[in-house]
């Protein structure tokens, strides 16, 4: 069955770089867009960016200057890297699959989330 | 950017009640709207897409309606397991989520 699982550092110091890995099973990364969404106390659910099935990326302008999404299809993994972290970046980071449903493309499967605290 | 406004922010209802949650878009998004359910400590779960299409495996007591700027999620007969926060999301232009409606039992 379709599964997604995020792994991350838990605690990151301000100004440092966050790295989270999303490992998927039950489907191919070359057939689906993979999204990153975060949930913070201050802003709730926020779309961060995605990597297309073909490997190109698109980012929310709010994060564009400090966010990078990449993947390793041989390992079924998608990666999020975000630099210059601030305390406001504390929250839960989710990867989600965007799948075709009818004529729409919707986030139809989510990982359990990686909790990140930005603190010194 | 398209803003999504949900109301009410908190809703208390009894088991068996018909419950209606609202979502308003800041501009026309046609039917490019999804509803998600998030239980405490869990990831969001897709309930409805295309404003009124029920995701596979979701109970038929959940339904969605609306188009343009005004949308509704209805639970026809509230069950204890429906206690959760519900989010709407537009995917017409980028992706934006509402702030959520927290549904609790009275």
CSV table of N, CA and C in Angstrom, one decimal, chain B residues 25-92:
chain,number,residue,atom,x,y,z
B,25,UNK,N,-13.4,31.6,-0.5
B,25,UNK,CA,-12.2,31.9,-1.2
B,25,UNK,C,-12.3,33.4,-1.5
B,26,UNK,N,-11.1,34.0,-1.6
B,26,UNK,CA,-11.0,35.5,-1.8
B,26,UNK,C,-11.2,35.8,-3.3
B,27,UNK,N,-11.2,34.8,-4.2
B,27,UNK,CA,-11.6,35.0,-5.6
B,27,UNK,C,-12.1,33.7,-6.1
B,28,UNK,N,-12.6,33.7,-7.3
B,28,UNK,CA,-13.3,32.5,-8.0
B,28,UNK,C,-12.2,31.4,-8.1
B,29,UNK,N,-12.5,30.3,-7.5
B,29,UNK,CA,-11.6,29.1,-7.7
B,29,UNK,C,-12.4,28.0,-8.4
B,30,UNK,N,-13.6,28.3,-9.0
B,30,UNK,CA,-14.4,27.3,-9.6
B,30,UNK,C,-14.7,26.2,-8.6
B,31,UNK,N,-14.3,24.9,-8.9
B,31,UNK,CA,-14.5,23.8,-8.0
B,31,UNK,C,-13.2,23.2,-7.5
B,32,UNK,N,-12.1,24.0,-7.6
B,32,UNK,CA,-10.8,23.5,-7.2
B,32,UNK,C,-10.6,23.6,-5.7
B,33,UNK,N,-11.3,22.8,-5.0
B,33,UNK,CA,-11.3,22.8,-3.6
B,33,UNK,C,-11.3,21.4,-3.0
B,34,UNK,N,-10.5,21.3,-1.9
B,34,UNK,CA,-10.5,20.0,-1.2
B,34,UNK,C,-10.7,20.3,0.3
B,35,UNK,N,-11.3,19.2,0.9
B,35,UNK,CA,-11.5,19.3,2.4
B,35,UNK,C,-10.6,18.2,3.0
B,36,UNK,N,-10.0,18.5,4.1
B,36,UNK,CA,-9.2,17.5,4.9
B,36,UNK,C,-9.6,17.5,6.3
B,37,UNK,N,-9.5,16.3,6.9
B,37,UNK,CA,-9.8,16.1,8.3
B,37,UNK,C,-8.4,15.8,9.0
B,38,UNK,N,-8.2,16.5,10.1
B,38,UNK,CA,-7.0,16.2,10.9
B,38,UNK,C,-7.3,15.9,12.3
B,39,UNK,N,-7.1,14.7,12.7
B,39,UNK,CA,-7.2,14.4,14.1
B,39,UNK,C,-6.0,14.7,14.9
B,40,UNK,N,-6.1,14.8,16.2
B,40,UNK,CA,-5.0,15.3,17.1
B,40,UNK,C,-3.8,14.4,16.9
B,41,UNK,N,-2.6,15.0,16.5
B,41,UNK,CA,-1.4,14.2,16.4
B,41,UNK,C,-1.3,13.5,15.1
B,42,UNK,N,-2.2,13.6,14.2
B,42,UNK,CA,-2.1,12.9,12.9
B,42,UNK,C,-2.0,13.9,11.7
B,43,UNK,N,-1.7,13.3,10.6
B,43,UNK,CA,-1.6,14.1,9.3
B,43,UNK,C,-3.0,14.4,8.8
B,44,UNK,N,-3.1,15.4,8.0
B,44,UNK,CA,-4.4,15.6,7.3
B,44,UNK,C,-4.8,14.5,6.4
B,45,UNK,N,-6.1,14.2,6.3
B,45,UNK,CA,-6.6,13.1,5.5
B,45,UNK,C,-7.6,13.7,4.6
B,46,UNK,N,-7.4,13.4,3.3
B,46,UNK,CA,-8.3,13.9,2.2
B,46,UNK,C,-9.7,13.3,2.4
B,47,UNK,N,-10.7,14.2,2.4
B,47,UNK,CA,-12.1,13.8,2.5
B,47,UNK,C,-12.8,14.0,1.1
B,48,UNK,N,-12.7,15.2,0.6
B,48,UNK,CA,-13.4,15.7,-0.5
B,48,UNK,C,-12.5,16.4,-1.5
B,49,UNK,N,-12.7,16.2,-2.8
B,49,UNK,CA,-11.9,17.0,-3.8
B,49,UNK,C,-12.9,17.4,-4.9
B,50,UNK,N,-12.5,18.3,-5.7
B,50,UNK,CA,-13.4,18.9,-6.7
B,50,UNK,C,-14.7,19.4,-6.1
B,51,UNK,N,-14.5,19.9,-4.9
B,51,UNK,CA,-15.6,20.6,-4.1
B,51,UNK,C,-16.7,19.6,-3.6
B,52,UNK,N,-17.0,18.5,-4.4
B,52,UNK,CA,-18.1,17.7,-4.0
B,52,UNK,C,-17.8,16.2,-4.3
B,53,UNK,N,-16.6,15.8,-4.6
B,53,UNK,CA,-16.3,14.4,-4.9
B,53,UNK,C,-15.7,13.7,-3.7
B,54,UNK,N,-16.4,12.6,-3.2
B,54,UNK,CA,-16.0,11.9,-2.0
B,54,UNK,C,-14.8,11.0,-2.3
B,55,UNK,N,-13.7,11.2,-1.5
B,55,UNK,CA,-12.5,10.3,-1.7
B,55,UNK,C,-12.9,8.9,-1.3
B,56,UNK,N,-12.3,7.9,-2.0
B,56,UNK,CA,-12.5,6.5,-1.7
B,56,UNK,C,-12.3,6.2,-0.3
B,57,UNK,N,-13.2,5.4,0.3
B,57,UNK,CA,-13.1,5.0,1.7
B,57,UNK,C,-13.7,5.9,2.7
B,58,UNK,N,-14.1,7.1,2.3
B,58,UNK,CA,-14.6,8.1,3.2
B,58,UNK,C,-16.1,7.8,3.4
B,59,UNK,N,-16.6,7.8,4.6
B,59,UNK,CA,-18.1,7.5,4.9
B,59,UNK,C,-19.0,8.5,4.1
B,60,UNK,N,-20.1,8.0,3.7
B,60,UNK,CA,-21.0,8.8,2.9
B,60,UNK,C,-21.7,9.9,3.7
B,61,UNK,N,-21.6,9.9,5.0
B,61,UNK,CA,-22.2,11.0,5.8
B,61,UNK,C,-21.4,12.4,5.5
B,62,UNK,N,-20.3,12.3,4.9
B,62,UNK,CA,-19.5,13.5,4.5
B,62,UNK,C,-19.9,13.9,3.1
B,63,UNK,N,-20.2,15.2,2.9
B,63,UNK,CA,-20.5,15.7,1.6
B,63,UNK,C,-20.0,17.1,1.5
B,64,UNK,N,-19.7,17.5,0.2
B,64,UNK,CA,-19.2,18.8,0.0
B,64,UNK,C,-20.1,19.5,-1.1
B,65,UNK,N,-20.2,20.8,-1.1
B,65,UNK,CA,-20.9,21.5,-2.1
B,65,UNK,C,-20.3,22.9,-2.3
B,66,UNK,N,-20.7,23.5,-3.3
B,66,UNK,CA,-20.3,24.9,-3.6
B,66,UNK,C,-19.4,25.0,-4.9
B,67,UNK,N,-19.3,26.2,-5.3
B,67,UNK,CA,-18.4,26.5,-6.5
B,67,UNK,C,-18.2,28.0,-6.5
B,68,UNK,N,-17.1,28.4,-7.2
B,68,UNK,CA,-16.8,29.9,-7.2
B,68,UNK,C,-16.0,30.3,-6.0
B,69,UNK,N,-16.7,30.9,-5.0
B,69,UNK,CA,-16.1,31.4,-3.8
B,69,UNK,C,-16.6,30.8,-2.5
B,70,UNK,N,-17.8,30.2,-2.5
B,70,UNK,CA,-18.4,29.7,-1.3
B,70,UNK,C,-18.6,28.2,-1.3
B,71,UNK,N,-18.1,27.6,-0.3
B,71,UNK,CA,-18.1,26.1,-0.2
B,71,UNK,C,-18.6,25.7,1.2
B,72,UNK,N,-19.1,24.4,1.2
B,72,UNK,CA,-19.6,23.9,2.5
B,72,UNK,C,-19.2,22.4,2.6
B,73,UNK,N,-18.8,22.0,3.8
B,73,UNK,CA,-18.7,20.6,4.1
B,73,UNK,C,-19.8,20.3,5.1
B,74,UNK,N,-20.5,19.2,4.8
B,74,UNK,CA,-21.6,18.8,5.7
B,74,UNK,C,-21.4,17.4,6.2
B,75,UNK,N,-21.6,17.2,7.5
B,75,UNK,CA,-21.6,15.8,8.1
B,75,UNK,C,-23.1,15.6,8.4
B,76,UNK,N,-23.7,14.6,7.8
B,76,UNK,CA,-25.1,14.4,7.9
B,76,UNK,C,-25.6,14.0,9.3
B,77,UNK,N,-24.8,13.2,9.9
B,77,UNK,CA,-25.1,12.7,11.3
B,77,UNK,C,-23.7,12.5,12.0
B,78,UNK,N,-23.4,13.4,12.9
B,78,UNK,CA,-22.1,13.5,13.5
B,78,UNK,C,-21.9,12.2,14.4
B,79,UNK,N,-20.7,11.6,14.2
B,79,UNK,CA,-20.3,10.5,15.0
B,79,UNK,C,-19.1,10.9,15.9
B,80,UNK,N,-18.9,10.2,17.0
B,80,UNK,CA,-17.8,10.5,17.9
B,80,UNK,C,-16.4,10.6,17.2
B,81,UNK,N,-16.2,9.7,16.3
B,81,UNK,CA,-14.9,9.6,15.6
B,81,UNK,C,-14.7,10.8,14.6
B,82,UNK,N,-15.7,11.7,14.5
B,82,UNK,CA,-15.6,12.8,13.6
B,82,UNK,C,-14.9,14.0,14.3
B,83,UNK,N,-14.7,13.9,15.6
B,83,UNK,CA,-14.0,15.0,16.3
B,83,UNK,C,-12.7,15.2,15.7
B,84,UNK,N,-12.4,16.4,15.3
B,84,UNK,CA,-11.2,16.7,14.5
B,84,UNK,C,-11.2,18.2,14.1
B,85,UNK,N,-10.1,18.6,13.5
B,85,UNK,CA,-10.1,19.9,12.8
B,85,UNK,C,-10.2,19.7,11.3
B,86,UNK,N,-11.0,20.5,10.7
B,86,UNK,CA,-11.3,20.3,9.2
B,86,UNK,C,-10.7,21.6,8.5
B,87,UNK,N,-10.0,21.3,7.4
B,87,UNK,CA,-9.3,22.3,6.6
B,87,UNK,C,-9.9,22.3,5.2
B,88,UNK,N,-10.1,23.5,4.6
B,88,UNK,CA,-10.3,23.5,3.2
B,88,UNK,C,-9.0,24.0,2.6
B,89,UNK,N,-8.8,23.6,1.3
B,89,UNK,CA,-7.6,24.0,0.5
B,89,UNK,C,-8.0,24.3,-0.9
B,90,UNK,N,-7.5,25.4,-1.4
B,90,UNK,CA,-7.7,25.6,-2.9
B,90,UNK,C,-6.5,25.2,-3.6
B,91,UNK,N,-6.7,24.7,-4.8
B,91,UNK,CA,-5.6,24.3,-5.7
B,91,UNK,C,-5.8,24.8,-7.1
B,92,UNK,N,-6.6,26.0,-7.2
B,92,UNK,CA,-6.8,26.6,-8.5
B,92,UNK,C,-5.5,27.4,-8.9
